[in-house]
């Protein structure tokens, strides 16, 4: 009821304008409207009262006059309800109407002093409703009118001349005060306006900066709820809209585990309480880089957040957060680190490689290429079927080829390549024992490619080295050959702490030039490794046995009429038949009557996967070496004899029939 | 690396089973040199880029192409003609499409439409500077075969362990 009344009265005075908006300009306009309506209503009522009185008194002229005035007031008032009519029109109409009426009243009133007093608020009304310029002009005109009346027509009344002088003076006083008040207001408004403009410009600038910043900026209250006024990029980066009032940690629901989010809240409370200095807080920031998963999707981004504590205007602690999308940065970094590790591997390879005599190195590279080509031939051949038997044969051949490369790599000290080859051997071993299918073969092929790439890398390095040392003396093939065998012995020696000296007593160069050089080299490497690893004893053991503390391995390679004759002798412990027998027993390969059958045990030593070594390491233990020797000799249709004496050493005697050409398969 | 190749192999087997009505047997992979001259009669190249880049090529002899075309369209042509190219192109399109679905979902890769090359004694200009190409022969119709060749390298975005 009260509300309806209030709406009715207010609506009446404001000509139906709503009071909902209370911005300064609107309020000011309302006040003007209110004043206009007030004047119209009060004036209208007064005229109506006067008109009725005149009617009752029978004064026809005045009754018509007053009722017409009443009608005009009501008309203007009604017009004010039309929204199209500007307030200034109403103001002018009302002011001019009443000013004229006041003027008439002053002139004709029976009590001029009262009529004169009533004109005092006029300047204020003028200035307020019509503005300083128009208001002052009209007030001045009216003042002039008052002075005019005072001098020409005032003497008729009994009114004290002094009084009217003072009232007119007061009128001008009010006019002056009103004007100065309005002017002061105007100036103040202008000052405030310019300050507002300045502030607005600054605010716009801040908004532009905020929105153009790559990082998103936002504020959180002490309950980690995001406050309004965050920058646009927060929405873009988090991939969500309308973040005001949302708990920041809730946004990370799918990115972090419950525990991690608790950690983050702990961190936030540390930020708010300023438990540590800024640098320390930055160091322990758990969100300095994390994988962000957008809620409800699988989209992932790498984000970086920073947090610092600030105080709001009301002295409430707030957290100022920034969030930045660093996905590309991280990706780039990963790429760089991959490149870096690649480069690192290349550098390591480089260091390993530059220690090797280029002649020996190129020999190794070519041999390795040869082995790889052989492996590929194995892969390509035997197309008919992929049956397990064929696969295991192929795998075994690949295994031996890889083993040969590994031996050579070890001799040259190519550590990381050896390790890779060793791992690959492991991998092949895994598939040799079980039935390998296509997927396994595909995997092995791809791994093989990596090894091939390593060798390609060596070749590149070799070419680089050669481009620097154009004039270096090319080592003779025979020297390279001996060098490699020497290195083989040295390598095992340094790996086992033994002292070993390799000596080539005689080598017929034509064997190296025209014979099956690769295959002979391969078998010699395996035999030397075998002798060095199993045959030659440790220095103290040798001294105890009364031998020279340095073990000797010697080689003779000569050509007879029909064959190539090779003798490789060591002065080690000889073949340990007991150990071989024990190992054979362990593998259930031995029957009682064969226990002392030396030929059978010897044969076992040359079987694949048979090794007397207790442990498998890079140098021995897989039983591949001697079986490879056996295979090579068989392929060359050669013969092998072994002379062995306990503590006297072993001598391998190999005879290979001479031929015009050899097909070098390993 | 092989994880990028698997979808192609699966797609090949799948498409041949569904559309040509025959089983394929993937055989032991081997290496080819990038400059090898192809003795196949018709090849199709599909390129891809992203976390790995490279190309996959499917090649076959014209006899097999004719057989596959016959299986697809019912018309047998002795020589490679427009219909053969269309049919093989279509098969390869389907293979590429199937493989693309699997690959682009799982990895950050983009795969091109296949290009068909025909004739003999051509070599393929492989996109990367890799020298080696891994070839996977497929056995089909008992003793015919075609070949899926792959050259890819990681661009470092995601290196496989």
JSON list of N, CA and C in Angstrom, two decimals, chain A residues 507-532:
[
{"chain": "A", "resi": 507, "resn": "UNK", "atom": "N", "xyz": [103.69, -63.02, -41.26]},
{"chain": "A", "resi": 507, "resn": "UNK", "atom": "CA", "xyz": [102.43, -62.91, -41.99]},
{"chain": "A", "resi": 507, "resn": "UNK", "atom": "C", "xyz": [102.72, -62.74, -43.47]},
{"chain": "A", "resi": 508, "resn": "UNK", "atom": "N", "xyz": [102.19, -63.64, -44.24]},
{"chain": "A", "resi": 508, "resn": "UNK", "atom": "CA", "xyz": [102.33, -63.53, -45.69]},
{"chain": "A", "resi": 508, "resn": "UNK", "atom": "C", "xyz": [101.34, -62.48, -46.20]},
{"chain": "A", "resi": 509, "resn": "UNK", "atom": "N", "xyz": [101.88, -61.41, -46.76]},
{"chain": "A", "resi": 509, "resn": "UNK", "atom": "CA", "xyz": [101.02, -60.28, -47.12]},
{"chain": "A", "resi": 509, "resn": "UNK", "atom": "C", "xyz": [99.99, -60.65, -48.18]},
{"chain": "A", "resi": 510, "resn": "UNK", "atom": "N", "xyz": [100.34, -61.60, -49.03]},
{"chain": "A", "resi": 510, "resn": "UNK", "atom": "CA", "xyz": [99.42, -61.94, -50.13]},
{"chain": "A", "resi": 510, "resn": "UNK", "atom": "C", "xyz": [98.12, -62.54, -49.61]},
{"chain": "A", "resi": 511, "resn": "UNK", "atom": "N", "xyz": [98.17, -63.14, -48.41]},
{"chain": "A", "resi": 511, "resn": "UNK", "atom": "CA", "xyz": [96.93, -63.68, -47.84]},
{"chain": "A", "resi": 511, "resn": "UNK", "atom": "C", "xyz": [95.96, -62.54, -47.56]},
{"chain": "A", "resi": 512, "resn": "UNK", "atom": "N", "xyz": [96.52, -61.46, -47.02]},
{"chain": "A", "resi": 512, "resn": "UNK", "atom": "CA", "xyz": [95.66, -60.33, -46.69]},
{"chain": "A", "resi": 512, "resn": "UNK", "atom": "C", "xyz": [95.14, -59.66, -47.95]},
{"chain": "A", "resi": 513, "resn": "UNK", "atom": "N", "xyz": [95.99, -59.64, -48.99]},
{"chain": "A", "resi": 513, "resn": "UNK", "atom": "CA", "xyz": [95.57, -58.95, -50.22]},
{"chain": "A", "resi": 513, "resn": "UNK", "atom": "C", "xyz": [94.55, -59.75, -51.01]},
{"chain": "A", "resi": 514, "resn": "UNK", "atom": "N", "xyz": [94.77, -61.06, -51.10]},
{"chain": "A", "resi": 514, "resn": "UNK", "atom": "CA", "xyz": [93.91, -61.85, -51.98]},
{"chain": "A", "resi": 514, "resn": "UNK", "atom": "C", "xyz": [93.07, -62.90, -51.26]},
{"chain": "A", "resi": 515, "resn": "UNK", "atom": "N", "xyz": [93.42, -63.19, -50.05]},
{"chain": "A", "resi": 515, "resn": "UNK", "atom": "CA", "xyz": [92.70, -64.25, -49.34]},
{"chain": "A", "resi": 515, "resn": "UNK", "atom": "C", "xyz": [91.39, -63.74, -48.74]},
{"chain": "A", "resi": 516, "resn": "UNK", "atom": "N", "xyz": [90.72, -64.61, -48.02]},
{"chain": "A", "resi": 516, "resn": "UNK", "atom": "CA", "xyz": [89.47, -64.21, -47.35]},
{"chain": "A", "resi": 516, "resn": "UNK", "atom": "C", "xyz": [89.80, -63.38, -46.09]},
{"chain": "A", "resi": 517, "resn": "UNK", "atom": "N", "xyz": [90.32, -62.17, -46.32]},
{"chain": "A", "resi": 517, "resn": "UNK", "atom": "CA", "xyz": [90.86, -61.35, -45.25]},
{"chain": "A", "resi": 517, "resn": "UNK", "atom": "C", "xyz": [89.87, -61.17, -44.08]},
{"chain": "A", "resi": 518, "resn": "UNK", "atom": "N", "xyz": [88.64, -60.81, -44.45]},
{"chain": "A", "resi": 518, "resn": "UNK", "atom": "CA", "xyz": [87.66, -60.51, -43.41]},
{"chain": "A", "resi": 518, "resn": "UNK", "atom": "C", "xyz": [87.40, -61.70, -42.50]},
{"chain": "A", "resi": 519, "resn": "UNK", "atom": "N", "xyz": [87.22, -62.85, -43.15]},
{"chain": "A", "resi": 519, "resn": "UNK", "atom": "CA", "xyz": [86.84, -64.02, -42.37]},
{"chain": "A", "resi": 519, "resn": "UNK", "atom": "C", "xyz": [88.00, -64.46, -41.50]},
{"chain": "A", "resi": 520, "resn": "UNK", "atom": "N", "xyz": [89.21, -64.38, -42.05]},
{"chain": "A", "resi": 520, "resn": "UNK", "atom": "CA", "xyz": [90.38, -64.77, -41.25]},
{"chain": "A", "resi": 520, "resn": "UNK", "atom": "C", "xyz": [90.53, -63.80, -40.08]},
{"chain": "A", "resi": 521, "resn": "UNK", "atom": "N", "xyz": [90.37, -62.52, -40.40]},
{"chain": "A", "resi": 521, "resn": "UNK", "atom": "CA", "xyz": [90.50, -61.51, -39.33]},
{"chain": "A", "resi": 521, "resn": "UNK", "atom": "C", "xyz": [89.48, -61.80, -38.23]},
{"chain": "A", "resi": 522, "resn": "UNK", "atom": "N", "xyz": [88.27, -62.12, -38.66]},
{"chain": "A", "resi": 522, "resn": "UNK", "atom": "CA", "xyz": [87.20, -62.36, -37.69]},
{"chain": "A", "resi": 522, "resn": "UNK", "atom": "C", "xyz": [87.53, -63.53, -36.79]},
{"chain": "A", "resi": 523, "resn": "UNK", "atom": "N", "xyz": [87.98, -64.63, -37.41]},
{"chain": "A", "resi": 523, "resn": "UNK", "atom": "CA", "xyz": [88.25, -65.81, -36.56]},
{"chain": "A", "resi": 523, "resn": "UNK", "atom": "C", "xyz": [89.43, -65.55, -35.66]},
{"chain": "A", "resi": 524, "resn": "UNK", "atom": "N", "xyz": [90.43, -64.82, -36.15]},
{"chain": "A", "resi": 524, "resn": "UNK", "atom": "CA", "xyz": [91.60, -64.51, -35.31]},
{"chain": "A", "resi": 524, "resn": "UNK", "atom": "C", "xyz": [91.19, -63.64, -34.13]},
{"chain": "A", "resi": 525, "resn": "UNK", "atom": "N", "xyz": [90.32, -62.66, -34.41]},
{"chain": "A", "resi": 525, "resn": "UNK", "atom": "CA", "xyz": [89.87, -61.80, -33.32]},
{"chain": "A", "resi": 525, "resn": "UNK", "atom": "C", "xyz": [89.19, -62.63, -32.24]},
{"chain": "A", "resi": 526, "resn": "UNK", "atom": "N", "xyz": [88.32, -63.53, -32.67]},
{"chain": "A", "resi": 526, "resn": "UNK", "atom": "CA", "xyz": [87.61, -64.36, -31.70]},
{"chain": "A", "resi": 526, "resn": "UNK", "atom": "C", "xyz": [88.58, -65.25, -30.94]},
{"chain": "A", "resi": 527, "resn": "UNK", "atom": "N", "xyz": [89.55, -65.82, -31.66]},
{"chain": "A", "resi": 527, "resn": "UNK", "atom": "CA", "xyz": [90.51, -66.72, -30.99]},
{"chain": "A", "resi": 527, "resn": "UNK", "atom": "C", "xyz": [91.41, -65.96, -30.02]},
{"chain": "A", "resi": 528, "resn": "UNK", "atom": "N", "xyz": [91.84, -64.77, -30.44]},
{"chain": "A", "resi": 528, "resn": "UNK", "atom": "CA", "xyz": [92.69, -63.97, -29.56]},
{"chain": "A", "resi": 528, "resn": "UNK", "atom": "C", "xyz": [91.92, -63.56, -28.31]},
{"chain": "A", "resi": 529, "resn": "UNK", "atom": "N", "xyz": [90.66, -63.14, -28.53]},
{"chain": "A", "resi": 529, "resn": "UNK", "atom": "CA", "xyz": [89.83, -62.79, -27.38]},
{"chain": "A", "resi": 529, "resn": "UNK", "atom": "C", "xyz": [89.68, -63.98, -26.44]},
{"chain": "A", "resi": 530, "resn": "UNK", "atom": "N", "xyz": [89.49, -65.14, -27.06]},
{"chain": "A", "resi": 530, "resn": "UNK", "atom": "CA", "xyz": [89.32, -66.36, -26.28]},
{"chain": "A", "resi": 530, "resn": "UNK", "atom": "C", "xyz": [90.59, -66.67, -25.48]},
{"chain": "A", "resi": 531, "resn": "UNK", "atom": "N", "xyz": [91.72, -66.57, -26.18]},
{"chain": "A", "resi": 531, "resn": "UNK", "atom": "CA", "xyz": [92.99, -66.86, -25.52]},
{"chain": "A", "resi": 531, "resn": "UNK", "atom": "C", "xyz": [93.24, -65.86, -24.40]},
{"chain": "A", "resi": 532, "resn": "UNK", "atom": "N", "xyz": [92.99, -64.60, -24.71]},
{"chain": "A", "resi": 532, "resn": "UNK", "atom": "CA", "xyz": [93.28, -63.57, -23.73]},
{"chain": "A", "resi": 532, "resn": "UNK", "atom": "C", "xyz": [92.35, -63.68, -22.53]}
]
